[in-house]
Coordinates of C-alpha atoms in Angstrom, one line a residue:
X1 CA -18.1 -0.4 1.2
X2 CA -20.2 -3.0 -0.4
X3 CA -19.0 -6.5 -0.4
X4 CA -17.1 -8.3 -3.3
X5 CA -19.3 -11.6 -3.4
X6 CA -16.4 -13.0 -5.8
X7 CA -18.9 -16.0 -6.5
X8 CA -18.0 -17.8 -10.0
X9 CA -15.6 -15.2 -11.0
X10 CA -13.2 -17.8 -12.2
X11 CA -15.5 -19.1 -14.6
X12 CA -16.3 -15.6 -16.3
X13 CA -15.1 -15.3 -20.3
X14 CA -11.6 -13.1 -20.1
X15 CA -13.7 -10.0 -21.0
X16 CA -16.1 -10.0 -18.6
X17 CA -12.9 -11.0 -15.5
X18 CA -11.0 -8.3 -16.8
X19 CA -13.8 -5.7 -16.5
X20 CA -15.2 -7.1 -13.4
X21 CA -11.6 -7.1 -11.7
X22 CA -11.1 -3.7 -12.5
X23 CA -14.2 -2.3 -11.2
X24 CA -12.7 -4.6 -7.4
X25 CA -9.9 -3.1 -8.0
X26 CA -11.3 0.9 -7.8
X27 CA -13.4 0.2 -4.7
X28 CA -10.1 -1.6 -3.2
X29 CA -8.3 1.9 -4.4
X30 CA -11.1 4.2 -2.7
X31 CA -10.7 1.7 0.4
X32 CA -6.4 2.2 0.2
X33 CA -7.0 6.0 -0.5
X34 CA -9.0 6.5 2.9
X35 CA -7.4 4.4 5.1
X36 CA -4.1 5.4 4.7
X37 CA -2.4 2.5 2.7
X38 CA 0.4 2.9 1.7
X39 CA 0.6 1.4 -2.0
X40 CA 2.8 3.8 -4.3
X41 CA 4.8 5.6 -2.1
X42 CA 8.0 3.7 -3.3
X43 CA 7.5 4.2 -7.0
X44 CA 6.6 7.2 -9.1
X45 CA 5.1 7.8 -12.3
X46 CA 4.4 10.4 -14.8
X47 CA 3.7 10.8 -18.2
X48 CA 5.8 11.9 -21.0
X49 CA 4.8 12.5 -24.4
X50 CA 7.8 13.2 -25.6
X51 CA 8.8 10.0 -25.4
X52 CA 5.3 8.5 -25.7
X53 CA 6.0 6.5 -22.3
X54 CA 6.0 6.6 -18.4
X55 CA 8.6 7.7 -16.5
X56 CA 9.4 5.4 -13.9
X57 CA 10.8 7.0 -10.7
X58 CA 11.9 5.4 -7.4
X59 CA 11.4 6.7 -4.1
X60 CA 14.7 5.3 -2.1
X61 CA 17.1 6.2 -4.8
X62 CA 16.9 8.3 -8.1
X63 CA 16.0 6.3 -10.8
X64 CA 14.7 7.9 -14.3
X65 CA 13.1 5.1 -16.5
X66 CA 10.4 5.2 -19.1
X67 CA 8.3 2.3 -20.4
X68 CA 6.0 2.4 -23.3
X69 CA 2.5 3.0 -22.4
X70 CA 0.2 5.9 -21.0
X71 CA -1.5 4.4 -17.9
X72 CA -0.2 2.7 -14.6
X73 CA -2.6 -0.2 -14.2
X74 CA -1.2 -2.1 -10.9
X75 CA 2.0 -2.1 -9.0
X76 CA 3.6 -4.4 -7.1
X77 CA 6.2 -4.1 -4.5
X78 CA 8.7 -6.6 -2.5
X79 CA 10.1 -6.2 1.1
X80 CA 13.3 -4.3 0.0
X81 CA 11.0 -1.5 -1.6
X82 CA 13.7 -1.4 -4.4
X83 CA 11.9 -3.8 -7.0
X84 CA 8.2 -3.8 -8.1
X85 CA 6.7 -5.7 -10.4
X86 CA 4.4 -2.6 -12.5
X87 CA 1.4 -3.6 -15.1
X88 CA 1.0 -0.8 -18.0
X89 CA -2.1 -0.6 -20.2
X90 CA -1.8 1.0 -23.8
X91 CA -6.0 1.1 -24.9
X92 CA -6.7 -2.7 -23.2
X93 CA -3.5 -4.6 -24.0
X94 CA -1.2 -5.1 -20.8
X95 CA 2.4 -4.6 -20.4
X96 CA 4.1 -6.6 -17.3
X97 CA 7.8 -5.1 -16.3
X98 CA 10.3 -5.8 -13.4
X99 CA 11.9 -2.9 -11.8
X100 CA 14.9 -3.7 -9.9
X101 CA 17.7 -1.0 -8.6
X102 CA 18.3 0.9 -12.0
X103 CA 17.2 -1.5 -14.6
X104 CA 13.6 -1.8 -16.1
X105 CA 13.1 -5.4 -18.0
X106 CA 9.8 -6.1 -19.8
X107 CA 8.5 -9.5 -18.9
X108 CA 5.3 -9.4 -21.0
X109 CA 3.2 -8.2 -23.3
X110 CA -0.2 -10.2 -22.7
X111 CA -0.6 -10.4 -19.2
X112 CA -3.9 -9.7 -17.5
X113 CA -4.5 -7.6 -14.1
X114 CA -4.0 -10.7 -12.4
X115 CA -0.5 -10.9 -11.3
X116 CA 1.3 -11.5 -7.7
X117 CA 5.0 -10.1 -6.6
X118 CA 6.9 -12.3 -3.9
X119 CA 7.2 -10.5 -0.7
X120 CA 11.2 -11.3 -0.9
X121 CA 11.9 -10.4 -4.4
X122 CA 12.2 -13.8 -5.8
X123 CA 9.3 -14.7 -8.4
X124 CA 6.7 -12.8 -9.9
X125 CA 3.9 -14.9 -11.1
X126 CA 1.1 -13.8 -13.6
X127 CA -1.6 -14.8 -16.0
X128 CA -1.5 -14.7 -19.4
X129 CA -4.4 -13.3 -21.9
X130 CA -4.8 -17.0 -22.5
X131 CA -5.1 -18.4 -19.1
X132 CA -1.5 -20.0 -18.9
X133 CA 0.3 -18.9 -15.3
X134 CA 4.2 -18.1 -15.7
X135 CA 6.5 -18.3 -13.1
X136 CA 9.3 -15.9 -13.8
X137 CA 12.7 -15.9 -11.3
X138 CA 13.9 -12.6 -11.2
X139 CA 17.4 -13.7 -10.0
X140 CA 18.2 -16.4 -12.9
X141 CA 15.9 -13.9 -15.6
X142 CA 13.8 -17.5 -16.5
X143 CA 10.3 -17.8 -17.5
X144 CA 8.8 -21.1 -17.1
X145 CA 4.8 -21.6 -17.7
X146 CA 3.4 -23.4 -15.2
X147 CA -0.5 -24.5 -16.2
X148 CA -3.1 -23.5 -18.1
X149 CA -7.0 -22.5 -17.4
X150 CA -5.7 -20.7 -14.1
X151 CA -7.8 -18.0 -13.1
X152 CA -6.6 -16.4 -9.8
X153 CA -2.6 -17.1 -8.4
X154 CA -1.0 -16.1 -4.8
X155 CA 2.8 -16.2 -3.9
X156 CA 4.3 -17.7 -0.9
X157 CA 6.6 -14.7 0.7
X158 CA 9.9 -16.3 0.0
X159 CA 8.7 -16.5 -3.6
X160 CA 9.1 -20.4 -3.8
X161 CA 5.2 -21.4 -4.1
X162 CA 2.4 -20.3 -6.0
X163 CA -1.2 -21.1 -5.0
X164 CA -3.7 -21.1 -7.6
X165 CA -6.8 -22.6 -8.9
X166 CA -7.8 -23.2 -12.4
X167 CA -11.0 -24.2 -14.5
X168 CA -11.6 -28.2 -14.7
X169 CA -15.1 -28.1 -16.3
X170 CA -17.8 -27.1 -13.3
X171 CA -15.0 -27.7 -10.8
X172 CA -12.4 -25.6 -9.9
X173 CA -9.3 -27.0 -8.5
X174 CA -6.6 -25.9 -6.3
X175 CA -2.8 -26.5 -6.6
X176 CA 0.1 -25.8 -4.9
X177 CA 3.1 -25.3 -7.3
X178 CA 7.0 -25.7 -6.2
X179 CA 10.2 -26.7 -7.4
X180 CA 9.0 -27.6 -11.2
X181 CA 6.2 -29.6 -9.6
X182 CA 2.1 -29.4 -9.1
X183 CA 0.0 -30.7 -6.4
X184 CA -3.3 -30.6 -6.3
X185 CA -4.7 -29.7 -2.9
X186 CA -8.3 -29.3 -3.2
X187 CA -11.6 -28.2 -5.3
X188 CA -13.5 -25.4 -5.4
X189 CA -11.5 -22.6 -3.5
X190 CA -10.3 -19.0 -4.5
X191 CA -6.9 -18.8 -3.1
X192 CA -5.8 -16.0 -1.2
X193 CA -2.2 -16.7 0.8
X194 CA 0.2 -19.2 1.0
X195 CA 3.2 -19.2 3.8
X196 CA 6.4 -20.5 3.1
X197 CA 6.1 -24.3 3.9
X198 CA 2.4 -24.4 2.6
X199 CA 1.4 -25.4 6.2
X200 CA -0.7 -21.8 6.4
X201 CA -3.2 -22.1 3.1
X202 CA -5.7 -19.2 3.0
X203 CA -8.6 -19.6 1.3
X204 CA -12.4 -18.5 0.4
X205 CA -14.9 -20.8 -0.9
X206 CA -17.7 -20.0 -3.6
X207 CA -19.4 -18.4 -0.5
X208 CA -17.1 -16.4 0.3
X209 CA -16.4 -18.4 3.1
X210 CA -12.8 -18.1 4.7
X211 CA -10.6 -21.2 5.3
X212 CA -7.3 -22.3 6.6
X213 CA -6.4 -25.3 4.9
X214 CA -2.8 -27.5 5.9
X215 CA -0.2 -28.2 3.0
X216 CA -2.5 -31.3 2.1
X217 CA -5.5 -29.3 1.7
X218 CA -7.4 -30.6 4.5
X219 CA -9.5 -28.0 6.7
X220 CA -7.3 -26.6 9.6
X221 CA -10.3 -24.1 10.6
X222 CA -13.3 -22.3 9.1
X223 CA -12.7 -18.4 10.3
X224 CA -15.8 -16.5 8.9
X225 CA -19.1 -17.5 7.5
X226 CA -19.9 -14.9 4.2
X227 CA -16.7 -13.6 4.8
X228 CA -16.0 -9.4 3.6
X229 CA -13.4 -9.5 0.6
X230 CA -12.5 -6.0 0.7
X231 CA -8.9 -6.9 2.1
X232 CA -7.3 -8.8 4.0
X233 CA -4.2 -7.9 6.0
X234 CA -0.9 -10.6 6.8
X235 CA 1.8 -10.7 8.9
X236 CA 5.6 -11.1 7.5
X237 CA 5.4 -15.2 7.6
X238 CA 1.5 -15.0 6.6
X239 CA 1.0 -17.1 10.4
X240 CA -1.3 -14.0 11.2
X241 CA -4.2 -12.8 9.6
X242 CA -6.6 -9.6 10.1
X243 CA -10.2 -9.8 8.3
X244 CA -13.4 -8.4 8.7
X245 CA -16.9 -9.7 8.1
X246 CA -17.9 -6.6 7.7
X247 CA -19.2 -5.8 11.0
X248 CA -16.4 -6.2 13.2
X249 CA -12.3 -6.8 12.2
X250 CA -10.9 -9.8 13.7
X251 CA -7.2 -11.8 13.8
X252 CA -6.2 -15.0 13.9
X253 CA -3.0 -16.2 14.6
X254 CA -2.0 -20.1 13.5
X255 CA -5.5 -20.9 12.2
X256 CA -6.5 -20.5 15.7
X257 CA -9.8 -19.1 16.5
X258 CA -10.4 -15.5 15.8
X259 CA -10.5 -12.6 18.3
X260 CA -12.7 -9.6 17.2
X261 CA -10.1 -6.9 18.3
X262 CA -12.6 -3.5 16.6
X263 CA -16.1 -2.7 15.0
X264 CA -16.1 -2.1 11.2
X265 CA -13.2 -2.3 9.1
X266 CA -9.5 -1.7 10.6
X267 CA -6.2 -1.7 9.5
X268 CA -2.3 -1.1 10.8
X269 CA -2.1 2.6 11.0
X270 CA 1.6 2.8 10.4
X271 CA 2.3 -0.2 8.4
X272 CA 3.2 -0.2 5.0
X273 CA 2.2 -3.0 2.9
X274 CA 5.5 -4.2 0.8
X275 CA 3.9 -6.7 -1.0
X276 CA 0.2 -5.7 -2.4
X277 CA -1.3 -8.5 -3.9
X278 CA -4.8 -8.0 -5.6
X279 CA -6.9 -10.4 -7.4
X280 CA -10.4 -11.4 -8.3
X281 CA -10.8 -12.7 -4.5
X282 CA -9.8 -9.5 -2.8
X283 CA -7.1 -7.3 -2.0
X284 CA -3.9 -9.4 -0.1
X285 CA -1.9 -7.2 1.9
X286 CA 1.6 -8.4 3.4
X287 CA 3.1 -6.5 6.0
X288 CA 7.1 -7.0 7.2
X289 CA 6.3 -7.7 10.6
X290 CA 5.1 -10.8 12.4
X291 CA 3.3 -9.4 15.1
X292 CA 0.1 -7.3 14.0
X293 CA -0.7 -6.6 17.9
X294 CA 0.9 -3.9 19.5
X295 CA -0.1 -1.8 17.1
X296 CA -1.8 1.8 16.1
X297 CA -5.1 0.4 13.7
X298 CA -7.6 3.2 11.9
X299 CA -10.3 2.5 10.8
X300 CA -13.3 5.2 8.9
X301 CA -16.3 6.4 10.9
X302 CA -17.4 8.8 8.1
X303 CA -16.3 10.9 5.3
X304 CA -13.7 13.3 7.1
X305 CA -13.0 11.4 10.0
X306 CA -11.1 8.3 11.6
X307 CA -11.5 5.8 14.5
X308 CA -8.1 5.1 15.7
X309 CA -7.3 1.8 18.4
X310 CA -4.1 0.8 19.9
X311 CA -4.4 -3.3 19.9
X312 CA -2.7 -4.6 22.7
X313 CA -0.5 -7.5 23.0
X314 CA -3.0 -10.1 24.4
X315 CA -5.7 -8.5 21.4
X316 CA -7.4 -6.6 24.0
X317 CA -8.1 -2.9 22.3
X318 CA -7.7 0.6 23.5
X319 CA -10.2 3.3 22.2
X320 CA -8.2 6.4 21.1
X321 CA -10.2 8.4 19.0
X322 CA -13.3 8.4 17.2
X323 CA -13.3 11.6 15.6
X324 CA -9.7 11.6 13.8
X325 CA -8.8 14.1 10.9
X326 CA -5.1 13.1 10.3
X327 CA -2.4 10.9 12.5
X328 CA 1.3 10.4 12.5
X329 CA 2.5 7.7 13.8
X330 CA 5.5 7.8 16.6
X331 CA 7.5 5.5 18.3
X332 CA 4.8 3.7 20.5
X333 CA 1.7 5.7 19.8
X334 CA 0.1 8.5 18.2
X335 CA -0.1 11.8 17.1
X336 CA -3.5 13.1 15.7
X337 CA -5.6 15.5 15.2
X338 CA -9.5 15.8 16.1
X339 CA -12.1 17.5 14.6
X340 CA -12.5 19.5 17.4
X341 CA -9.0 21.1 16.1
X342 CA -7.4 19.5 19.2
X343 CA -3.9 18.1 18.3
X344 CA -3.4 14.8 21.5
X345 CA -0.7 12.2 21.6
X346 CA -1.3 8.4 22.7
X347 CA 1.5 7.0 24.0
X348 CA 1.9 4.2 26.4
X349 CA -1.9 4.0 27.0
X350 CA -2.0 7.4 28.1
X351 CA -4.0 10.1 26.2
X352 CA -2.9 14.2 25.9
X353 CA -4.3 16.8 24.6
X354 CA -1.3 18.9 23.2
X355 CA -2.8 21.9 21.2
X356 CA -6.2 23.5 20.0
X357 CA -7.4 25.4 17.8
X358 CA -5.7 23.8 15.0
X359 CA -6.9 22.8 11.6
X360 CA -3.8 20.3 10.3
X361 CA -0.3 18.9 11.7
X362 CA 2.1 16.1 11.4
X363 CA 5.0 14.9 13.9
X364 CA 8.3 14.1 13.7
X365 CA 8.5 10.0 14.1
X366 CA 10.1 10.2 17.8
X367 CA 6.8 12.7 18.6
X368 CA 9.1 15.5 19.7
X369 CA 8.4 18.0 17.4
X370 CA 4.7 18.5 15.9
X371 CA 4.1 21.4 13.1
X372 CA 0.5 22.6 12.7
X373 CA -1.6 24.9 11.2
X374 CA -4.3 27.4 12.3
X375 CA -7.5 28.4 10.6
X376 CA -5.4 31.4 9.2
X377 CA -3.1 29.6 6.9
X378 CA -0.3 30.3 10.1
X379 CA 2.1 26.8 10.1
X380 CA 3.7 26.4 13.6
X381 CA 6.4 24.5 15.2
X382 CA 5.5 23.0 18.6
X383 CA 7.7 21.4 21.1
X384 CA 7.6 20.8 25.2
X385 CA 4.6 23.5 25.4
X386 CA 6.2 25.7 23.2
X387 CA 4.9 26.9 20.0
X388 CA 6.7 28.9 17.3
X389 CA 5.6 30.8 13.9
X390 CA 6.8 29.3 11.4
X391 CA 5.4 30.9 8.3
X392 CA 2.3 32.9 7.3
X393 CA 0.2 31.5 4.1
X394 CA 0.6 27.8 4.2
X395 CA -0.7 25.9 1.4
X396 CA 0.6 22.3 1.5
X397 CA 3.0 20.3 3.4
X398 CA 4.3 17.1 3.7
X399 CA 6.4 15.4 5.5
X400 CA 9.6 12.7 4.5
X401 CA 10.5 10.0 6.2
X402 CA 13.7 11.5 7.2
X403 CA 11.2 14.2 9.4
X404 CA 11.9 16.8 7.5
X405 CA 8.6 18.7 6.6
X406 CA 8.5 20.2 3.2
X407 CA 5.7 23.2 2.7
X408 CA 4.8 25.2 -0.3
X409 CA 3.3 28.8 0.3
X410 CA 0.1 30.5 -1.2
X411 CA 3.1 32.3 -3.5
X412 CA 4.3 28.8 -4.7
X413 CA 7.5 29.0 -2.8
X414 CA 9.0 26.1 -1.1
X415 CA 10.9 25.7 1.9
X416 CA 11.6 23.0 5.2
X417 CA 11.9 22.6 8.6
X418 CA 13.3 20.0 10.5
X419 CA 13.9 19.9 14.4
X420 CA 12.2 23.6 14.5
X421 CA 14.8 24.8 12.3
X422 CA 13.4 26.4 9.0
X423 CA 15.5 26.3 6.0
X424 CA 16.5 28.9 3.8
X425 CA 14.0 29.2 0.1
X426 CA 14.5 25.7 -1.9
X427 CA 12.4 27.1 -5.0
X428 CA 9.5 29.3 -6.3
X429 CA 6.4 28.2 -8.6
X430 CA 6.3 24.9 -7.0
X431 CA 2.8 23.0 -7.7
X432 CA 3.4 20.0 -5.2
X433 CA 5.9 17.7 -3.8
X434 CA 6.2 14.0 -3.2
X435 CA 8.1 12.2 -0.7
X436 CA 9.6 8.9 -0.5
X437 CA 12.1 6.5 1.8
X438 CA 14.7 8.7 0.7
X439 CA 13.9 10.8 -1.9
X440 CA 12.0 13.7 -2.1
X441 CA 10.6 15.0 -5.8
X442 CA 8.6 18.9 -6.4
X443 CA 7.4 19.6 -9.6
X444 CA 7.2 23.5 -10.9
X445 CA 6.3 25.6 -13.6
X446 CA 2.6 23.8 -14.1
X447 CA 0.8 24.6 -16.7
X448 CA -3.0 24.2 -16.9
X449 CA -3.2 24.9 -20.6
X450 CA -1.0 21.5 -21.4
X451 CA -1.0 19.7 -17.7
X452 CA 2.5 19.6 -17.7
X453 CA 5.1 20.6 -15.8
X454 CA 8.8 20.4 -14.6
X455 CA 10.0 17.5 -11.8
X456 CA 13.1 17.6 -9.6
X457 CA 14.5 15.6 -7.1
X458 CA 16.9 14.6 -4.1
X459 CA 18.7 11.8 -2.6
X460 CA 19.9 13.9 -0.4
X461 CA 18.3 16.5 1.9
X462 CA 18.3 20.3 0.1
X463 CA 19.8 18.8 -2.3
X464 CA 17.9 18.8 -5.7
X465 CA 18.2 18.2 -9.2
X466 CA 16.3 18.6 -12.5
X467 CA 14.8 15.4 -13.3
X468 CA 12.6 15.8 -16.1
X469 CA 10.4 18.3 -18.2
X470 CA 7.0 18.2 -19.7
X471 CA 5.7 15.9 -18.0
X472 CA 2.2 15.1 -17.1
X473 CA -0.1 13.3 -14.5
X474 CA -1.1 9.9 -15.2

């Protein structure tokens, strides 16, 4: 991936931001996409024309709302994966709205890309087609405007500060903003993190330099030179960091010196990020636990295959693959697949080769039952050395948090399995299915002519309903 240099992008006319944060947006997306980030699992949308909107679906509890608007620029999420904060686009106009358990309020209708979502829920803070920053409290329903000029914002993860920096002639300055009041911390940084008491600043200079500053903005440590600004990964009380300089991935814990724990780019391989935080600086990733170490990381060695490292807890790493197709995570290790068609768990440093001859699997999160499929289309359920035939001509599958794998057949018909067991037909001329916390969606009946198609769901398992019809991709 080819670095973000980020250098005077807070001085750019409000065209020229806007496209230029899009275009860091779409290589941060391809990034997500291949590294197994997972960004919009908790939310759904599609299309409707009827109602000239997009339907809004979440993905721990059924939720049908549309907002005006045919494309899903950006969303945000908090901790409880109930609320997100979602951007729509209608031509180039911007639409920000707060979706919280069943209700869907719109909070504007000028805001820009740039926009940040407290990891708890709190705030959601954004910037305005005229370079004002709002604070809006989700709790009390209040929008207060904060300053004007601002050209990039980040959130603290209780939602009580904002870190930004705004335009002052050829300097740009940084403030820290909290409780109704403005600090000024320092000049010429593009903010990037903020912990709860302000005594964690993350920062990168014009040089993409990366800096932890202390709550009065003076230099704690300098913790890469030319820094990459593809993404950068935090721990729950943003104490921890992972970066990369684009040669090796390193963490820092405390502003303490870094430890270079893989080559290349890595990220948590089972982690999702609840907050996702993206501005002209990068792509800001907050993850709910504190300790990154311990921990299955992936990282991309080529076009079809992954590098995957177990971390260990005193940063030492573990090699565990380098030729990776797909990987489940389980409780302490691995699952994965090779593109040697050898299915091998990793668990407790120790490495086992499982299966071959197989071209795709997943695992059930405890790792006791692993369903994969052969070169012939044949899925199979696999436990203790045993294998079992599950069905003949496999098309998709995917598997739901609850380890239930869903699959859909070459004759679009549906069924499950979980703990071996297969279950009896759940539906015919199924196109694909979707799986969230706690909800599972399939859609049916597509048709290529229009692009639209039928959408059902569950909140509980076999359990569907008719959602929707006519809906479409967006």
């Amino acid at each position: 991936m080819k670095k973000n240099t980020g250098k005077k992008v807070f001085i750019l006319k409000k065209q020229v931001y806007i496209y230029a944060t899009a275009i860091i947006l779409a290589v941060v997306l391809l990034f997500v996409a291949f590294f197994g980030i997972n960004t919009d699992k908790e939310l759904v949308f599609y299309y409707s024309p009827a109602e000239n909107g997009a339907v809004i679906l979440s993905g721990d509890r059924m939720l049908r709302k549309t907002v005006p608007g045919k494309s899903v620029a950006r969303v945000r999420y908090c901790e409880n994966k109930i609320s997100g904060a979602v951007l729509m686009s209608e031509g180039s106009a911007y639409s920000l709205y707060y979706v919280s358990g069943n209700s869907v309020d719109k909070i504007s209708d000028d805001c820009t890309s740039n926009y940040v979502f407290a990891n708890s829920g709190n705030s959601i803070a954004y910037v305005a087609g005229d370079g004002y920053l709002y604070f809006y409290d989700t709790a009390k329903d209040k929008t207060l405007k904060v300053d004007e000029n601002v050209t990039t914002v980040a959130v603290s993860p209780d939602g009580s500060r904002l870190l930004y920096s705004k335009t002052e002639g050829k300097i740009t300055g940084l403030y820290i903003y909290n409780n109704k009041k403005t600090v000024h911390v320092a000049d010429n940084y593009i903010p990037l993190a903020v912990s709860d008491d302000a005594s964690m600043t993350y920062v990168l200079s014009n040089d993409n330099d990366l800096y932890v500053l202390d709550a009065g903005g003076n230099v704690k440590s300098k913790l890469c030179t030319d820094c990459d600004t593809g993404i950068f990964c935090f721990s729950e009380d943003v104490k921890t960091i992972l970066f990369t300089d684009g040669k090796y991935s390193y963490i820092s814990d405390e502003g303490k010196s870094r430890v270079r724990i893989a080559p290349g780019k890595v990220v948590p391989a089972f982690l999702t990020a609840e907050s996702s935080i993206c501005n002209s600086s990068g792509n800001v990733y907050i993850y709910r636990e504190k300790d990154l170490t311990q921990r299955v990381y992936v990282s991309a060695d080529g076009v079809n295959s992954y590098s995957l490292y177990y971390i260990n807890k005193d940063m030492t790493r573990t090699d565990i693959s380098s030729d990776a197709n797909r990987y489940s995570i389980i409780d302490n290790g691995v699952v994965y697949i090779n593109t040697k068609g050898e299915v091998r768990k990793f668990r407790k440093n120790k490495d086992e080769l499982l299966i071959n001859g197989a071209s795709d699997m997943h695992a059930s999160s405890d790792g006791r039952y692993i369903y994969y499929v052969t070169n012939g289309n044949k899925l199979y359920s696999y436990r203790k050395g045993h294998a079992e035939l599950l069905a003949d001509g496999l098309e998709k599958m995917y598997m739901a948090d609850s380890d239930r794998l869903y699959f859909i057949m070459t004759d679009k018909t549906m069924y499950s399995v979980k703990n071996g067991k297969r279950s009896d037909l759940i539906d015919e001329n199924v196109y694909t299915c979707r799986c969230g916390s706690d909800v599972v969606y399939y859609s049916k009946n597509y048709s290529s002519r229009t692009g639209t198609f039928e959408l059902y769901g569950t909140e509980k398992e076999l359990a569907f309903r008719f959602i929707s019809d006519s809906l479409t991709r967006i």
